[in-house]
C-alpha positions as a printed NumPy array, in Angstrom:
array([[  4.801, -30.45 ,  -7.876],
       [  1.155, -31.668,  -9.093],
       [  0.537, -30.735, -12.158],
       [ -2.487, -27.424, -12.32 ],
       [ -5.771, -28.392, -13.065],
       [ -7.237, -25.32 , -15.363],
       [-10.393, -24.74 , -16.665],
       [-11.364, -21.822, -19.419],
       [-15.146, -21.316, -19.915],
       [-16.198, -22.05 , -23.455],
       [-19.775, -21.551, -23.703],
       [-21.632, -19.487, -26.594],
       [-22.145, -15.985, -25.831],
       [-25.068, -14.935, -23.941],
       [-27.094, -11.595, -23.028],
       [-25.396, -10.251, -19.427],
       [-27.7  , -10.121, -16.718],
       [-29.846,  -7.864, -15.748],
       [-28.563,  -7.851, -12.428],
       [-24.591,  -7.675, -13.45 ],
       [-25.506,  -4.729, -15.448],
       [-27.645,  -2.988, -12.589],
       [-24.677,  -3.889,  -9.937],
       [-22.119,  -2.521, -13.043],
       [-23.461,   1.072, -12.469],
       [-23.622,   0.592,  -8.377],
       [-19.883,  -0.364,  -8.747],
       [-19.109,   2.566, -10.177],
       [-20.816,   4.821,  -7.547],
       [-18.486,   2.955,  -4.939],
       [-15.457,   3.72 ,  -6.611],
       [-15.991,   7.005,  -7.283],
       [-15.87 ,   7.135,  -3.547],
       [-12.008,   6.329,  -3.733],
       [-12.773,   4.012,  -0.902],
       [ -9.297,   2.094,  -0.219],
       [ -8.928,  -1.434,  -2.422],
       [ -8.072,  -4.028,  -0.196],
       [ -7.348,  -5.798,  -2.953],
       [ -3.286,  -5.869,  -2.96 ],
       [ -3.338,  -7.861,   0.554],
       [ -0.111,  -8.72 ,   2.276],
       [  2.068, -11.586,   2.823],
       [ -0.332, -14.022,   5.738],
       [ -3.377, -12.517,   4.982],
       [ -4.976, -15.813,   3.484],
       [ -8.358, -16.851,   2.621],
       [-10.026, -19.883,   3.371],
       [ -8.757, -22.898,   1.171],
       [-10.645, -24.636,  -1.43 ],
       [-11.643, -28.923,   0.16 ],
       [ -8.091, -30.173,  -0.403],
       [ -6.708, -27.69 ,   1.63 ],
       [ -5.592, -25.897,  -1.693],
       [ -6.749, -22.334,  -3.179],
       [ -9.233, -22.367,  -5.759],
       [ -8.449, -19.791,  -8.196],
       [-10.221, -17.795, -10.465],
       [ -8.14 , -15.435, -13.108],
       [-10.319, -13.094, -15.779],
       [ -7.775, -13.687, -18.269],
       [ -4.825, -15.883, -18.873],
       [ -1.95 , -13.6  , -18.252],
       [ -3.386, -13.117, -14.228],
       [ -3.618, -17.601, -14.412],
       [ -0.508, -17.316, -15.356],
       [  0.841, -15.249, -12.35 ],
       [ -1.314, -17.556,  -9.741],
       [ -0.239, -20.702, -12.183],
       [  3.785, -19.905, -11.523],
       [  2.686, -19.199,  -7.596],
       [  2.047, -22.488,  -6.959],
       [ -2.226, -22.1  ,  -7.828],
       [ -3.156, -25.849,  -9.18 ],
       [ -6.784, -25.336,  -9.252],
       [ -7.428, -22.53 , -11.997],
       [-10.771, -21.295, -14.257],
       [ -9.901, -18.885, -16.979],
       [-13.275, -16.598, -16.972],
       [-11.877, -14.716, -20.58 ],
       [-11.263, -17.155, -23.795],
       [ -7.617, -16.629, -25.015],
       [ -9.689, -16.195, -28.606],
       [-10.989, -12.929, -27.125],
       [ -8.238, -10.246, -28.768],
       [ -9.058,  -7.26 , -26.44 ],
       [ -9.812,  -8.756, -22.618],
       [-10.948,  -5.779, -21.388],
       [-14.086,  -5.526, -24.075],
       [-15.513,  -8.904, -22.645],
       [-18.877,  -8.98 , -21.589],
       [-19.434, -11.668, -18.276],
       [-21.529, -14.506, -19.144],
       [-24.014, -16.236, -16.519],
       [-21.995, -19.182, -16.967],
       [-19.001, -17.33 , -15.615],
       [-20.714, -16.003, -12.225],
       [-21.194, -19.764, -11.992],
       [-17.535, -20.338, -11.928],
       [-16.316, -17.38 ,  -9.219],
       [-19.067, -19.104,  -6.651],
       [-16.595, -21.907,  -4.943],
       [-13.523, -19.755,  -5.608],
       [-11.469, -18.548,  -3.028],
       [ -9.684, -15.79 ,  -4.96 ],
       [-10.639, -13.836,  -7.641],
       [ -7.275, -12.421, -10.304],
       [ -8.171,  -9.064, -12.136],
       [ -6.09 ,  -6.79 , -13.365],
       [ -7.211,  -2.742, -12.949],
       [ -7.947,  -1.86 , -16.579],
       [-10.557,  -4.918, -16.525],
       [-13.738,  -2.98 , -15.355],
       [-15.707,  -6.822, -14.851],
       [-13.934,  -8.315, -12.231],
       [-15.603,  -7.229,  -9.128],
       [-19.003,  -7.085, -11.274],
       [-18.496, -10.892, -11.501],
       [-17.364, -11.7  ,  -8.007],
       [-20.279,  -9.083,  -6.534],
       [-22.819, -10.989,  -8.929],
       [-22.168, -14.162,  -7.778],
       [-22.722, -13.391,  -4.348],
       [-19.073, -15.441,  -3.756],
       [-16.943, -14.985,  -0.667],
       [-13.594, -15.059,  -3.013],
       [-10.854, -12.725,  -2.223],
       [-10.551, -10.068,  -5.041],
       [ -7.058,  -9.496,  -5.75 ],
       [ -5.906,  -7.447,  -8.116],
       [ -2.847,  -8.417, -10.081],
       [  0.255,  -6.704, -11.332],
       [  0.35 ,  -7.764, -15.17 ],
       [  3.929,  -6.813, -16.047],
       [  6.304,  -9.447, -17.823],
       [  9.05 ,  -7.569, -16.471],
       [ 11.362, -10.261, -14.729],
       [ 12.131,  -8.43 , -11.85 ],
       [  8.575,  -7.046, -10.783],
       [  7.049, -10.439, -12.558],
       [  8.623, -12.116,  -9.986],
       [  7.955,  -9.521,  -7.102],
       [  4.392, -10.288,  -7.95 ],
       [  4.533, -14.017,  -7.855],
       [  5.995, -14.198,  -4.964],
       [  3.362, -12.158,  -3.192],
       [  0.482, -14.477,  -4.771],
       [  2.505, -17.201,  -3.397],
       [  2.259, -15.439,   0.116],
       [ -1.51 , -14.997,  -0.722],
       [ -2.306, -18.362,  -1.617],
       [ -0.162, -20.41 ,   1.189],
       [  2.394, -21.723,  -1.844],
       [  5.673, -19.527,  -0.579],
       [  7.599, -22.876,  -1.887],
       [  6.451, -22.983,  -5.148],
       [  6.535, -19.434,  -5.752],
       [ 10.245, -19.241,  -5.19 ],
       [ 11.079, -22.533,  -6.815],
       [  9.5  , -20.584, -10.032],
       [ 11.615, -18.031,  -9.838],
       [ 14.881, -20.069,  -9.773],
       [ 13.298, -21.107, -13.312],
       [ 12.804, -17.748, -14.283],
       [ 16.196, -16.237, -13.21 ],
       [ 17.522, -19.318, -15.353],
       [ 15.281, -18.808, -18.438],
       [ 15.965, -14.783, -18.4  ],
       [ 19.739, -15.197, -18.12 ],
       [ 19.632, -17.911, -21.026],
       [ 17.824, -15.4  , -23.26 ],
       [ 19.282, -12.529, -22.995],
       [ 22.461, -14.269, -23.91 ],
       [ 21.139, -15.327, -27.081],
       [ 19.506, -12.185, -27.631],
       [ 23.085, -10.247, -27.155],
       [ 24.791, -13.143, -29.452],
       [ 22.206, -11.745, -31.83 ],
       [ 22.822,  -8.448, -32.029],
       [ 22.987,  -7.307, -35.707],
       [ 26.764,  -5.895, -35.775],
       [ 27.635,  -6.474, -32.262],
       [ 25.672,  -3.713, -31.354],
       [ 22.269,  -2.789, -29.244],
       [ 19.548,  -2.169, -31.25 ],
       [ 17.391,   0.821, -30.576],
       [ 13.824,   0.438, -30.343],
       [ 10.315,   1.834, -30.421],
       [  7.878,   0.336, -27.85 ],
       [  4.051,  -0.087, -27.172],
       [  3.715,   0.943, -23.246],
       [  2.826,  -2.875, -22.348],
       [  5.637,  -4.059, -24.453],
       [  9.06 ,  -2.477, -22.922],
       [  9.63 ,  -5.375, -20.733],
       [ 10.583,  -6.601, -24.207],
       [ 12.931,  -4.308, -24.926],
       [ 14.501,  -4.984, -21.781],
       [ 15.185,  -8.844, -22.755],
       [ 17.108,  -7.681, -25.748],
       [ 19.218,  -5.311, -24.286],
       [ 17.888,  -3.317, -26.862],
       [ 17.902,   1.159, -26.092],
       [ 14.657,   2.302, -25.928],
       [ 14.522,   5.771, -27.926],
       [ 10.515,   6.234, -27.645],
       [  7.428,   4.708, -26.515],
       [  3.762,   4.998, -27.831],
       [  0.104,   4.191, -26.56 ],
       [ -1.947,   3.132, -25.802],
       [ -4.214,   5.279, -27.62 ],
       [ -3.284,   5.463, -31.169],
       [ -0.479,   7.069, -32.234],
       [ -1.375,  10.788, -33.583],
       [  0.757,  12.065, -36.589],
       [  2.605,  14.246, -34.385],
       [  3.894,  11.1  , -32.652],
       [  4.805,   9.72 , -35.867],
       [  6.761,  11.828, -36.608],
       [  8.744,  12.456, -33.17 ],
       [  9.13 ,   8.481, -33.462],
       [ 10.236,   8.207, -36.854],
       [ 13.044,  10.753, -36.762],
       [ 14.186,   8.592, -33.807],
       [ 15.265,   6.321, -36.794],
       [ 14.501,   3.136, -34.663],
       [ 15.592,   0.044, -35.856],
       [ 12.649,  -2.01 , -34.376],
       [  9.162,  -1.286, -33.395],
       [  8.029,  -3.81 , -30.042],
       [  3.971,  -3.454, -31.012],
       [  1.754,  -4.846, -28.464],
       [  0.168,  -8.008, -30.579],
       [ -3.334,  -7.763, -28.302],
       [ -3.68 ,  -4.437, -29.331],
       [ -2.046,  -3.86 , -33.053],
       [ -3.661,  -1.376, -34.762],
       [ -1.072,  -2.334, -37.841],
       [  1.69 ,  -1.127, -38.923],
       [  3.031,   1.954, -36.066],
       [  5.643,   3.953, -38.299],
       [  4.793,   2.723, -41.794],
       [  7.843,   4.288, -44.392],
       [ 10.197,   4.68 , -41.289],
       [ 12.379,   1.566, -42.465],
       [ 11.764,   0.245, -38.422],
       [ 10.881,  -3.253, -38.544],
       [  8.422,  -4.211, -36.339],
       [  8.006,  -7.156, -34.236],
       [  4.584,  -8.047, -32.462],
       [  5.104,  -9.186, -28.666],
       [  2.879, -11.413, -26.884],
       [  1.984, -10.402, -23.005],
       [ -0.754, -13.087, -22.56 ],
       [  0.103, -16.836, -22.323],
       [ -1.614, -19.448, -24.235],
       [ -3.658, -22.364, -22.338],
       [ -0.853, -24.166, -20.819],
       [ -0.981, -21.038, -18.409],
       [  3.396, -20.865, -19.361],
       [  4.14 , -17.305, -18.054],
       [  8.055, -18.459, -19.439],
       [  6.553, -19.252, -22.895],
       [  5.77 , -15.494, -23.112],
       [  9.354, -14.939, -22.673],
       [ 10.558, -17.81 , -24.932],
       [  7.562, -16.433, -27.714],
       [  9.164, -12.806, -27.526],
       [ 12.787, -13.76 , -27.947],
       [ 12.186, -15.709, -31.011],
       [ 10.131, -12.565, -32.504],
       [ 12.96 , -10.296, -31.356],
       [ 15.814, -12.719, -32.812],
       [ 13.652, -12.818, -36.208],
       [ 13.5  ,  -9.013, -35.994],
       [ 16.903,  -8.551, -35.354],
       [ 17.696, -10.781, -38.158],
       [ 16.561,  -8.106, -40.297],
       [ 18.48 ,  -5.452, -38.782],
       [ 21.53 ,  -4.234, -40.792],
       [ 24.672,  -3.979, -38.694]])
């Protein structure tokens, strides 16, 4: 398979547009409307692609470059900087209307209000889809595979997920082997972060977030007696259950440049091995 082409936008800030904020509130009108999203699309339903006969992707972050990445996308712009900590606070750029224009999908995710500001801005002819970010194997691979119906790259989508099955079962046997006393650990996790959990093995005893956690939820949590805490590391707020005696581990959901959706996995199961490893049996 050729190896992707990506491009992430780098330029210095700028003051949005006049324009993309003016179309920001008409967007809003629409979907108050509850109009139906098209968005999700079904397996055939292509749009035109890019001049070699290949899509031309655009993704708002990395994690959704990831998904089209592992689908068999080659040709993908990253509109969000991987320095940005919280995606959803970014404000578009001019330079990044610039980069939806020639695209022939646009990759959001629904808790990104700028997607279809960008696209609409840019006057582009993309198809918006929006993308399910969970790192869950199961549905992670669900969702590949329909990007991979999307984009024309069935093949490539499925040869990914032979790599995926392969990676998961790998790492969940170490995880097991790492078990502090042979036994599951239980866990606290962030709502973006269970997927985590799931890799371990580990039982899942509460959840939090992804508004911060209030002292009554402190206190539910802590007399859980958790061993671990899975926080979300995009949206820490520090330490979750401070004097609980949980140790927490931070887990990663968003890839780093080399667009590796199985790095995320590889990146959590060292945290949760080093977590573990401070576990008493």
């Amino acid at each position: 398979m050729a190896r992707s082409r990506v491009r992430t936008t780098h330029l210095p800030r700028l003051t949005p547009l006049l324009p993309v904020l003016a179309l920001s509130a008409a967007l809003l009108l629409t979907s108050a409307c509850g109009s139906p999203d098209p968005a999700r699309g079904t397996a055939g339903d292509h749009a035109a692609p890019g001049a070699n006969g290949k899509p031309v992707v655009v993704a708002t972050t990395t994690w959704e470059a990831a998904f089209a990445k592992a689908a068999g996308a080659e040709d993908v712009t990253v509109i969000v900087p991987r320095s940005v900590h919280h995606a959803p606070d970014y404000d578009p750029k001019p330079s990044d209307l610039a980069a939806v224009a020639g695209a022939d999908f646009v990759l959001y995710a629904p808790f990104e209000p700028y997607a279809a500001k960008i696209k609409e801005a840019a006057g582009s002819k993309a198809r918006l889809v929006e993308v399910n970010l969970d790192n869950e194997p199961g549905k992670a691979a669900a969702e590949v595979a329909r990007l991979g119906a999307l984009f024309g790259t069935e093949e490539a989508a499925a040869h990914w997920k032979t790599g995926l099955d392969a990676e998961v079962a790998r790492l969940r046997g170490e995880l097991r082997a790492a078990w502090p006393g042979g036994h599951s650990p239980t866990v606290v996790t962030q709502v973006f972060t269970g997927w985590a959990a799931g890799l371990a093995g580990a039982t899942t005893v509460g959840t939090y977030g992804p508004d911060p956690v209030t002292p009554a939820q402190l206190a539910a949590l802590s007399a859980k007696k958790p061993a671990l805490v899975l926080d979300n590391a995009h949206m820490s707020t520090g330490t979750v259950l401070p004097d609980s005696g949980a140790r927490q581990v931070e887990i990663a959901n968003y890839p780093g440049e080399d667009l590796d959706l199985l790095a995320v996995y590889r990146g959590a199961a060292r945290e949760l091995r080093k977590g573990m490893g401070g576990v008493d049996g």
